[in-house]
PDB file of C-alpha atoms in Angstrom:
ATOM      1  CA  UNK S  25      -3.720  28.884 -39.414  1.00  0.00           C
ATOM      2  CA  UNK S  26      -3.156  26.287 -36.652  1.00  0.00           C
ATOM      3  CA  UNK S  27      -4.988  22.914 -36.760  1.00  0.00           C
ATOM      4  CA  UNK S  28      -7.865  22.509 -34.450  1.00  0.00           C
ATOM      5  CA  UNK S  29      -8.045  19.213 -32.716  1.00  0.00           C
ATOM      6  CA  UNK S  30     -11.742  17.866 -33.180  1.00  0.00           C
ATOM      7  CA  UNK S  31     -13.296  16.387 -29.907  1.00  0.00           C
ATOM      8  CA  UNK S  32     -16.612  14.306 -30.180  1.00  0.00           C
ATOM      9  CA  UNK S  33     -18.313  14.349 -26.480  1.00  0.00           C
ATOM     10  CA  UNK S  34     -20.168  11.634 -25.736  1.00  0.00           C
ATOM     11  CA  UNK S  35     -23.301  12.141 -23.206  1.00  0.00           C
ATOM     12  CA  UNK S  36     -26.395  12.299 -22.604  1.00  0.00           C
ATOM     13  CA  UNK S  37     -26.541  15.155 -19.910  1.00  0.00           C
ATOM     14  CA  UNK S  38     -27.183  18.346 -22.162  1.00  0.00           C
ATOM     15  CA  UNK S  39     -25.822  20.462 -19.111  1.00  0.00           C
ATOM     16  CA  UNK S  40     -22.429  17.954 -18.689  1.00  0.00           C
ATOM     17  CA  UNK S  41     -21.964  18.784 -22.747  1.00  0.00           C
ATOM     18  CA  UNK S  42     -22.754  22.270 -22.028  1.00  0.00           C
ATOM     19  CA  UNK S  43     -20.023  22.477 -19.671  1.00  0.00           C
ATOM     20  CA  UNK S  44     -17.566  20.350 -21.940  1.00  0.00           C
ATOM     21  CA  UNK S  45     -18.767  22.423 -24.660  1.00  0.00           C
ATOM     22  CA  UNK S  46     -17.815  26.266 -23.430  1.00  0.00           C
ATOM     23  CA  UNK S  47     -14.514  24.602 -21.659  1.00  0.00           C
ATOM     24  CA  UNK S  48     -13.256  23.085 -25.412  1.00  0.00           C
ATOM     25  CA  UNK S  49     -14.564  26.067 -27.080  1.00  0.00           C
ATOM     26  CA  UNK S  50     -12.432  28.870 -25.036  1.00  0.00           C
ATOM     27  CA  UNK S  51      -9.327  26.439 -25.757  1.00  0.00           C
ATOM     28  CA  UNK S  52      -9.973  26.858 -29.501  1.00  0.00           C
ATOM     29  CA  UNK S  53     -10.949  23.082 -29.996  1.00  0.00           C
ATOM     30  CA  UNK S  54     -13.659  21.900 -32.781  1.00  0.00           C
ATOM     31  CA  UNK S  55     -16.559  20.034 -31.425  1.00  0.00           C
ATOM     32  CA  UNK S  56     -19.295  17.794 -32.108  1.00  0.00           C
ATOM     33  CA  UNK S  57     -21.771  16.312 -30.012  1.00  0.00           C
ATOM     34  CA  UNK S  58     -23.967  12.916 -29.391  1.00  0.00           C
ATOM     35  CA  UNK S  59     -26.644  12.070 -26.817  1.00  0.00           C
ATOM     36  CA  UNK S  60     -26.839   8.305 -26.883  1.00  0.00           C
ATOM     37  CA  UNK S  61     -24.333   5.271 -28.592  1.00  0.00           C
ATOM     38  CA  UNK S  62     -26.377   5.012 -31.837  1.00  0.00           C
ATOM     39  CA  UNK S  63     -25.539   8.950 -32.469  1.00  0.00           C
ATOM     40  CA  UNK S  64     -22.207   8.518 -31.333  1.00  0.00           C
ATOM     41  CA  UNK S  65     -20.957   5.811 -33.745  1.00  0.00           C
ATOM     42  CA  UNK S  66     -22.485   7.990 -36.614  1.00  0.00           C
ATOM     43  CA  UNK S  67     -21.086  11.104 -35.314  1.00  0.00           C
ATOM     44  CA  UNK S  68     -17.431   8.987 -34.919  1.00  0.00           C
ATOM     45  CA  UNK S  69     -17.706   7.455 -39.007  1.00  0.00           C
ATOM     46  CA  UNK S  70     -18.848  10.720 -40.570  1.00  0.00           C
ATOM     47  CA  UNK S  71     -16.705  13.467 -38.161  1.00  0.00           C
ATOM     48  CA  UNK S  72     -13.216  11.633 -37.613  1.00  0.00           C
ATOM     49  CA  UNK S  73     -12.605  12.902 -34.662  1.00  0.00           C
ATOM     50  CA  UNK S  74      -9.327  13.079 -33.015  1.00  0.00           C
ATOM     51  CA  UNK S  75     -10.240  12.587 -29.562  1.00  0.00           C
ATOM     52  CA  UNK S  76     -13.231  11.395 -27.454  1.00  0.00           C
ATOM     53  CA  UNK S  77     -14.686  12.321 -24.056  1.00  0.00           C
ATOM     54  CA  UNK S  78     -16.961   9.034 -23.664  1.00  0.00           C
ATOM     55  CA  UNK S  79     -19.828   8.802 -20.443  1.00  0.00           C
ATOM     56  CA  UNK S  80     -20.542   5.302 -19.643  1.00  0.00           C
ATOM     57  CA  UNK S  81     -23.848   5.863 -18.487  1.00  0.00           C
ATOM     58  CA  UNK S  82     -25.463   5.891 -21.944  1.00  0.00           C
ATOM     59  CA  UNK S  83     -29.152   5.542 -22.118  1.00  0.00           C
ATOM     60  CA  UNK S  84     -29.156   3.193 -25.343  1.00  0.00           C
ATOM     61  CA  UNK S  85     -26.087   0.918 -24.594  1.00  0.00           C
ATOM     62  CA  UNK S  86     -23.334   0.986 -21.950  1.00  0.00           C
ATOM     63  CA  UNK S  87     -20.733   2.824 -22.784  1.00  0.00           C
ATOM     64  CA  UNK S  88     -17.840   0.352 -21.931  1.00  0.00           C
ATOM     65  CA  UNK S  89     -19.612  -1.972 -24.869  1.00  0.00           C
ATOM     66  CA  UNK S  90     -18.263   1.354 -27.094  1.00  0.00           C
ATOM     67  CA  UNK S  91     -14.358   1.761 -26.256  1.00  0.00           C
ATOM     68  CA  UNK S  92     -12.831  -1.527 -28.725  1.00  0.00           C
ATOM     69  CA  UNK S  93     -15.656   0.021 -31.469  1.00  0.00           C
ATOM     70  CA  UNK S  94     -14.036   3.119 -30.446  1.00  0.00           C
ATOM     71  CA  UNK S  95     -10.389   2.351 -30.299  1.00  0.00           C
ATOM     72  CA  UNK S  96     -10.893   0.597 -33.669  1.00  0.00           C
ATOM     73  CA  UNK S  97     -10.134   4.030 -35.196  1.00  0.00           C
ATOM     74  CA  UNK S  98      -6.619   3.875 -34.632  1.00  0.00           C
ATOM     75  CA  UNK S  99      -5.780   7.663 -34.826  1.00  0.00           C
ATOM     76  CA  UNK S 100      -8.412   8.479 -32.289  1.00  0.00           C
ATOM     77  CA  UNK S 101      -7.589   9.090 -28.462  1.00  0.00           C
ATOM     78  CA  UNK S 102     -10.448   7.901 -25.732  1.00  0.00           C
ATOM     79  CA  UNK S 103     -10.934   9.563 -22.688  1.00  0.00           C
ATOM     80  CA  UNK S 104     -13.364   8.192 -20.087  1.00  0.00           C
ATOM     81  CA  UNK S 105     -15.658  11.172 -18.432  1.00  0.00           C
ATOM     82  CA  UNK S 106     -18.182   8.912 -15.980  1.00  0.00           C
ATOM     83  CA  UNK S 107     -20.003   9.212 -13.321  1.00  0.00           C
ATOM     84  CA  UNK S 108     -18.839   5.410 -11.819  1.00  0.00           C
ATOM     85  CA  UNK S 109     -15.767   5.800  -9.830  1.00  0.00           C
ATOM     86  CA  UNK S 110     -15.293   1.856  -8.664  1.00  0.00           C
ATOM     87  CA  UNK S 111     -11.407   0.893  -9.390  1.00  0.00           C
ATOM     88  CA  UNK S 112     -13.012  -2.118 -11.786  1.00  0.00           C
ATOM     89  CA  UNK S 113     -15.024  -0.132 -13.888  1.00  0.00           C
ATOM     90  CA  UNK S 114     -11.655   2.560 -14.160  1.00  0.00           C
ATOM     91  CA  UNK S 115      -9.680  -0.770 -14.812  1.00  0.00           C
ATOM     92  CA  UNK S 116     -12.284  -2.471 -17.569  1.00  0.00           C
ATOM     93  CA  UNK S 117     -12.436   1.152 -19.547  1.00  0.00           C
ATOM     94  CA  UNK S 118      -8.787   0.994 -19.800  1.00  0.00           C
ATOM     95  CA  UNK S 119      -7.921  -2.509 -20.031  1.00  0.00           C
ATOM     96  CA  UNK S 120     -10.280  -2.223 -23.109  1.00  0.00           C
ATOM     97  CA  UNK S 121      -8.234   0.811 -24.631  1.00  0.00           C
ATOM     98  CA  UNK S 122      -9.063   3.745 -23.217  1.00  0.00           C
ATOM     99  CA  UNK S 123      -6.322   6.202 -23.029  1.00  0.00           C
ATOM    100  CA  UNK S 124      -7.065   7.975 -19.584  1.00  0.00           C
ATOM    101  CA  UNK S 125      -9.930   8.198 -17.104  1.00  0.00           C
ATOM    102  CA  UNK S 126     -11.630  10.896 -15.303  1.00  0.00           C
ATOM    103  CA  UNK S 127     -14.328  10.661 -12.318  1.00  0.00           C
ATOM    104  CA  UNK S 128     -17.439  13.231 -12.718  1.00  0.00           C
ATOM    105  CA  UNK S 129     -17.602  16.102 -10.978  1.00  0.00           C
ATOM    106  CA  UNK S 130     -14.482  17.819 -12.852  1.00  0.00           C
ATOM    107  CA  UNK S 131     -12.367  20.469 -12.999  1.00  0.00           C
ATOM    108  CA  UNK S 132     -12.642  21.590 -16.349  1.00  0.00           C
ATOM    109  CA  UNK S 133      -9.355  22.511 -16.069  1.00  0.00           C
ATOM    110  CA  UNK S 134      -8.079  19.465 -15.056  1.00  0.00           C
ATOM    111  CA  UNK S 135      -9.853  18.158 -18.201  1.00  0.00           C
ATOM    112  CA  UNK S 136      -8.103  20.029 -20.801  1.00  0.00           C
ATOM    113  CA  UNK S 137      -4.866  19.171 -19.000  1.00  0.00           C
ATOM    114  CA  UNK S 138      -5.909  15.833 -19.948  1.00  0.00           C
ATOM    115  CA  UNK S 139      -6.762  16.281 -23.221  1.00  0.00           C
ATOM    116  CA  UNK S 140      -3.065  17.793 -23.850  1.00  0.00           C
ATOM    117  CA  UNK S 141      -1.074  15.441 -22.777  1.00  0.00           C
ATOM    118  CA  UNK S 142      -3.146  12.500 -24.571  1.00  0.00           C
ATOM    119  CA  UNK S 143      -3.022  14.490 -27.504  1.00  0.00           C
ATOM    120  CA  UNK S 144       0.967  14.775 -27.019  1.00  0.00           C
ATOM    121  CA  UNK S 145       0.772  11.210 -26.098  1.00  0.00           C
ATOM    122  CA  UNK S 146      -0.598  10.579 -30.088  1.00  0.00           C
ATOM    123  CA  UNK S 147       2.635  12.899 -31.678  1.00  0.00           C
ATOM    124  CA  UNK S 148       4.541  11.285 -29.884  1.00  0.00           C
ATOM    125  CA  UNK S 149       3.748   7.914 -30.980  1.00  0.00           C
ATOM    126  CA  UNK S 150       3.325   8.781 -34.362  1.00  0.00           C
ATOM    127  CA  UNK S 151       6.713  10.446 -34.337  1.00  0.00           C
ATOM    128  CA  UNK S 152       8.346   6.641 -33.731  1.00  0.00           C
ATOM    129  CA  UNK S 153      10.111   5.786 -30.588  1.00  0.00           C
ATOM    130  CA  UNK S 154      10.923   8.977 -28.774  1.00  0.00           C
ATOM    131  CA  UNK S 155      13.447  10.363 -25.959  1.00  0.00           C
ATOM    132  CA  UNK S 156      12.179  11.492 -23.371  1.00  0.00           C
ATOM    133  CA  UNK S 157      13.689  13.907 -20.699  1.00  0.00           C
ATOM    134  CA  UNK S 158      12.316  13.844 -17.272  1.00  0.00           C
ATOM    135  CA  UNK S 159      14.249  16.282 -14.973  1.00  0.00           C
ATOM    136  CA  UNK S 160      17.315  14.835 -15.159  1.00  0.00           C
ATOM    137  CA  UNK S 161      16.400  11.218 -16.292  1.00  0.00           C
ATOM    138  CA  UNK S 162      16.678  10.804 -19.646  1.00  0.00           C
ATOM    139  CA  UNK S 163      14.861   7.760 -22.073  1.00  0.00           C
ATOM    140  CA  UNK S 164      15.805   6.904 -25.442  1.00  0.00           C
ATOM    141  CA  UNK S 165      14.095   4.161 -26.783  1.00  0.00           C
ATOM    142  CA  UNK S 166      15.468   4.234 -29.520  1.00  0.00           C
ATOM    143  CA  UNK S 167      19.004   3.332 -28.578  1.00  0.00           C
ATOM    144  CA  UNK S 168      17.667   1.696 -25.727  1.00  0.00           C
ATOM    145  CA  UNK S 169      19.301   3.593 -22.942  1.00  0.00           C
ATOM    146  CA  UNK S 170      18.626   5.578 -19.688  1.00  0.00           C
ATOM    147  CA  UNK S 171      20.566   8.293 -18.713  1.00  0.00           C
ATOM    148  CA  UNK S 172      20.305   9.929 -15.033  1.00  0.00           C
ATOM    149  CA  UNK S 173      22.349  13.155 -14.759  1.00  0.00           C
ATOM    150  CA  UNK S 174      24.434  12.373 -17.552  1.00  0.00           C
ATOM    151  CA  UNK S 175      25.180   8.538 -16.227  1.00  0.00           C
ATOM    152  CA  UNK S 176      24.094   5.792 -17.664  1.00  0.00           C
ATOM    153  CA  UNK S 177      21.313   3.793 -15.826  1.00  0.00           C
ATOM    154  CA  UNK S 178      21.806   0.399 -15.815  1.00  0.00           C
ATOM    155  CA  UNK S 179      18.750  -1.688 -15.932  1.00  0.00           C
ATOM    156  CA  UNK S 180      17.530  -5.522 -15.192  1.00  0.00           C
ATOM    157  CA  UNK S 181      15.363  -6.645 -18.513  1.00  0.00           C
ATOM    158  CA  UNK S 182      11.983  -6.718 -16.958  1.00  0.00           C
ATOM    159  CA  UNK S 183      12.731  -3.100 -15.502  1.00  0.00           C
ATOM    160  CA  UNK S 184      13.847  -1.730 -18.569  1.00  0.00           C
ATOM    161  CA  UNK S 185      10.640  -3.612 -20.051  1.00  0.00           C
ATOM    162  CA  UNK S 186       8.281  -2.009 -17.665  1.00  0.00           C
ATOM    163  CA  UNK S 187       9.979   1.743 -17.856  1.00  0.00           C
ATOM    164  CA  UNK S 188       9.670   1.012 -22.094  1.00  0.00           C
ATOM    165  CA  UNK S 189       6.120   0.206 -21.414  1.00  0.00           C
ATOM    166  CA  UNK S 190       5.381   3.224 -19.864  1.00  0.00           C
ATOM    167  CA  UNK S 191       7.725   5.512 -21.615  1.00  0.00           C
ATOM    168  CA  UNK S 192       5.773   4.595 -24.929  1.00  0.00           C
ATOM    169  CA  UNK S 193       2.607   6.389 -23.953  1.00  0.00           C
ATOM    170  CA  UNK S 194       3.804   8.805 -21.346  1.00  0.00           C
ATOM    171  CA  UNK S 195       0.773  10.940 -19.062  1.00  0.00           C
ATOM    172  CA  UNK S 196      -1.042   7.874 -20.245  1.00  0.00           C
ATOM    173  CA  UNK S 197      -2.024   5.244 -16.941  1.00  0.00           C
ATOM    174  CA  UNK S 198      -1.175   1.856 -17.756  1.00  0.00           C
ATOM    175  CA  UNK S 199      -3.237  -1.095 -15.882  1.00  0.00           C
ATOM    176  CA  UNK S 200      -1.194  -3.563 -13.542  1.00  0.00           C
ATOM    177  CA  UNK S 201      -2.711  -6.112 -16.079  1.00  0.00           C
ATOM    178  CA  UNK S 202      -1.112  -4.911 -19.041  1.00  0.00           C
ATOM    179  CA  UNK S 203       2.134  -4.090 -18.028  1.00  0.00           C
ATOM    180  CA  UNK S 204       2.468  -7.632 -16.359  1.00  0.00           C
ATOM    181  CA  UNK S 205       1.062  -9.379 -19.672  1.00  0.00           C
ATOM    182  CA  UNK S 206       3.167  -7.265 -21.728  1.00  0.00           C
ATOM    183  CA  UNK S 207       6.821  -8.375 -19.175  1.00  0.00           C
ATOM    184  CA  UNK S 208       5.646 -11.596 -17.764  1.00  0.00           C
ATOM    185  CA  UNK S 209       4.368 -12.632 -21.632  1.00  0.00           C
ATOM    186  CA  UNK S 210       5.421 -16.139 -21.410  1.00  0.00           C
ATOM    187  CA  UNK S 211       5.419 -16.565 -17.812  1.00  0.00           C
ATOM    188  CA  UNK S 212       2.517 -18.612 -16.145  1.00  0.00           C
ATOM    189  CA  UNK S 213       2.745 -16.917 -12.569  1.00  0.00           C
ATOM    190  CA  UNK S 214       2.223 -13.493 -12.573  1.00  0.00           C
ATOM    191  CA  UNK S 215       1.327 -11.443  -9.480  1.00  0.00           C
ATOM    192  CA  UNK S 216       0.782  -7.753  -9.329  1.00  0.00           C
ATOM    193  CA  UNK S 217       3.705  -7.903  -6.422  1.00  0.00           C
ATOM    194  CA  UNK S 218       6.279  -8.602  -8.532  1.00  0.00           C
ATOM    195  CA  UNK S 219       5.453  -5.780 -10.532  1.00  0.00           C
ATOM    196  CA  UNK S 220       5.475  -3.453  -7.392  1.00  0.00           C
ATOM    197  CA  UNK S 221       8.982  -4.677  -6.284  1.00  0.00           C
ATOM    198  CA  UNK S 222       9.696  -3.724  -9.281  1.00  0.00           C
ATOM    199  CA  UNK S 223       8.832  -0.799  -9.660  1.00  0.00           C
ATOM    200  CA  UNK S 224      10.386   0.489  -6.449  1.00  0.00           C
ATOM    201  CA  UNK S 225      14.208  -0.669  -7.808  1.00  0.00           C
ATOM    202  CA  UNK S 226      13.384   1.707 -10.407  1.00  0.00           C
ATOM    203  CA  UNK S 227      12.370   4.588  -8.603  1.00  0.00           C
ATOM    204  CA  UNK S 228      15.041   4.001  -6.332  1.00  0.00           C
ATOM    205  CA  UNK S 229      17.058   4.266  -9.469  1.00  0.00           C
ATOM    206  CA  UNK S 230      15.731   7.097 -11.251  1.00  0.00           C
ATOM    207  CA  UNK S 231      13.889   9.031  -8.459  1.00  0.00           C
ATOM    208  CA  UNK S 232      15.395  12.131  -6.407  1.00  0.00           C
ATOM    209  CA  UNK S 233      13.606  10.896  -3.507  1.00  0.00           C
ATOM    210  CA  UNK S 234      11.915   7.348  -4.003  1.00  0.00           C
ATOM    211  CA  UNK S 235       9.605   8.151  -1.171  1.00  0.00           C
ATOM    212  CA  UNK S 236       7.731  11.192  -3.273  1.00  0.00           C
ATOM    213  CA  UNK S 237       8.118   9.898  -6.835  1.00  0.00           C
ATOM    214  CA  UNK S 238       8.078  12.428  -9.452  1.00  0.00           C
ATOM    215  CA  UNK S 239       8.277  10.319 -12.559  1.00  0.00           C
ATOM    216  CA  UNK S 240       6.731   6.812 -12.230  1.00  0.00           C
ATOM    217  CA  UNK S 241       3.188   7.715 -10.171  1.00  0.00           C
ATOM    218  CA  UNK S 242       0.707   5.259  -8.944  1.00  0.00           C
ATOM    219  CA  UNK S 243      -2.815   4.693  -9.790  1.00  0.00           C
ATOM    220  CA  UNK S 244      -3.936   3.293  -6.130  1.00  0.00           C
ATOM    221  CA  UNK S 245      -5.207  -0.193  -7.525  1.00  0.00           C
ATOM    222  CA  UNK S 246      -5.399   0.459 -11.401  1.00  0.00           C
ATOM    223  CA  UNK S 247      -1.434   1.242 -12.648  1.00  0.00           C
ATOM    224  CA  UNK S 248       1.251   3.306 -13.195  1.00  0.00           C
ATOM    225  CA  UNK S 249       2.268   6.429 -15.451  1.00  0.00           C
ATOM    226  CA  UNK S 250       4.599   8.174 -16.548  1.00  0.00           C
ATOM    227  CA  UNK S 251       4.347  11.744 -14.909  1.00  0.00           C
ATOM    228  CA  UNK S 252       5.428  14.128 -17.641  1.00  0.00           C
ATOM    229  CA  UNK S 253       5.370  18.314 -17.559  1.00  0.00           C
ATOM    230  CA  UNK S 254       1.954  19.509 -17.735  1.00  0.00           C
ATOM    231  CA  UNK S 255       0.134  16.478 -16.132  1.00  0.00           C
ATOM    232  CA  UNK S 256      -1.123  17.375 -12.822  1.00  0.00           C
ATOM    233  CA  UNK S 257      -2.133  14.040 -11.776  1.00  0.00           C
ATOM    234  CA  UNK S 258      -1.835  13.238  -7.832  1.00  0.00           C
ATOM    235  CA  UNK S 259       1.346  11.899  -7.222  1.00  0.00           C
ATOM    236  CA  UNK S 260       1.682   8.555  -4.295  1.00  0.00           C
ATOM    237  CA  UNK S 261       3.368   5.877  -3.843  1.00  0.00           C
ATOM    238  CA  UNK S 262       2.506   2.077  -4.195  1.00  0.00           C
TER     239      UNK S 262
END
């Protein structure tokens, strides 16, 4: 019998759970359910669940106060399902751990696209340092190379640093903050600039057209991600 993925949902609009509710339940996910932050962290000790879908808009405690608590459980994947659509509040949720975002109203379907490729995100990681093919681009970081069409891509160090970055949790977004603390570690000036210039010398060389990027997609002021089969995120450039 195949596993079934347990999903705690967070919120305390009976009809938003509702909806959650009959969308997991047709894709054969377990679910459990909590109406305010006090319910949740019991439901999240006793349940173990393997994925969240967290509102911020609790009535007990705001729910950005919960992702580190959440995150804490290591195996456990966060997605943000709120109401607040400002770039800072997307940018705090995930600069505090969350592993993606998603702006009420939703497609449900868009959800559970979501959900699969965060889930894949977690086998993935736990799996060790994967390879990745991407069209015709291929990561290993394993080995430490990047093959396009068969040819080896040759990379600056802060390039390969940033495609590493976001090859490790692919579909996942990935703030400008922590990819420039995790290349520009020791550096004192860091500007979010440097990382777009960046970024463009890659997709100039990994993309088929640089101008309509197809793997590295922007997050208009929040990141980048890795675009992977099966997320439908809007593509753009920046």
């Amino acid at each position: 019998m195949k596993n079934r993925h347990k999903v705690l949902i967070i919120d305390d609009e009976p009809h938003i759970r509702r909806l959650i509710l009959a969308a997991l339940t047709r894709a054969d996910y377990a679910t459990v359910e909590a109406g305010n932050a006090r319910e949740a962290m019991d439901r999240l000790r006793v349940e173990r669940p393997d994925l969240v879908l967290l509102d911020l808009g609790l009535p007990d405690r705001d729910g950005l106060e919960l992702v580190p608590l959440i995150k804490q459980q290591a195996e456990t994947v966060l997605i943000v399902v709120s109401a607040r659509d400002a770039t800072d509040e997307k940018v705090a949720a995930l600069d505090l751990g969350a592993d993606d975002y998603l702006t009420k109203p939703f497609d449900t379907d868009e959800l559970l696209a979501r959900l699969r490729v965060a889930l894949r995100n977690r086998m993935t990681r736990a799996g060790g340092a994967p390879t990745l093919v991407l069209g015709d681009v291929t990561i290993d970081l394993m080995a430490r190379v990047v093959t396009k069409a068969g040819e080896e891509v040759h990379l600056a160090p802060k390039e390969y640093a940033v495609l590493a970055q976001l090859a490790a949790a692919p579909g996942r977004v990935i703030t400008h903050q922590q990819i420039m603390t995790h290349v520009w570690a020791y550096e004192n000036e860091r500007h979010v600039e440097y990382l777009r210039v960046l970024v463009r010398t890659l997709r100039q060389k990994l993309e088929a057209d640089p101008q309509r990027p197809q793997i590295i997609t922007n997050e208009l002021g929040i990141g980048y991600r890795l675009r992977v089969p099966g997320d439908h995120h809007a593509v753009s450039e920046g």
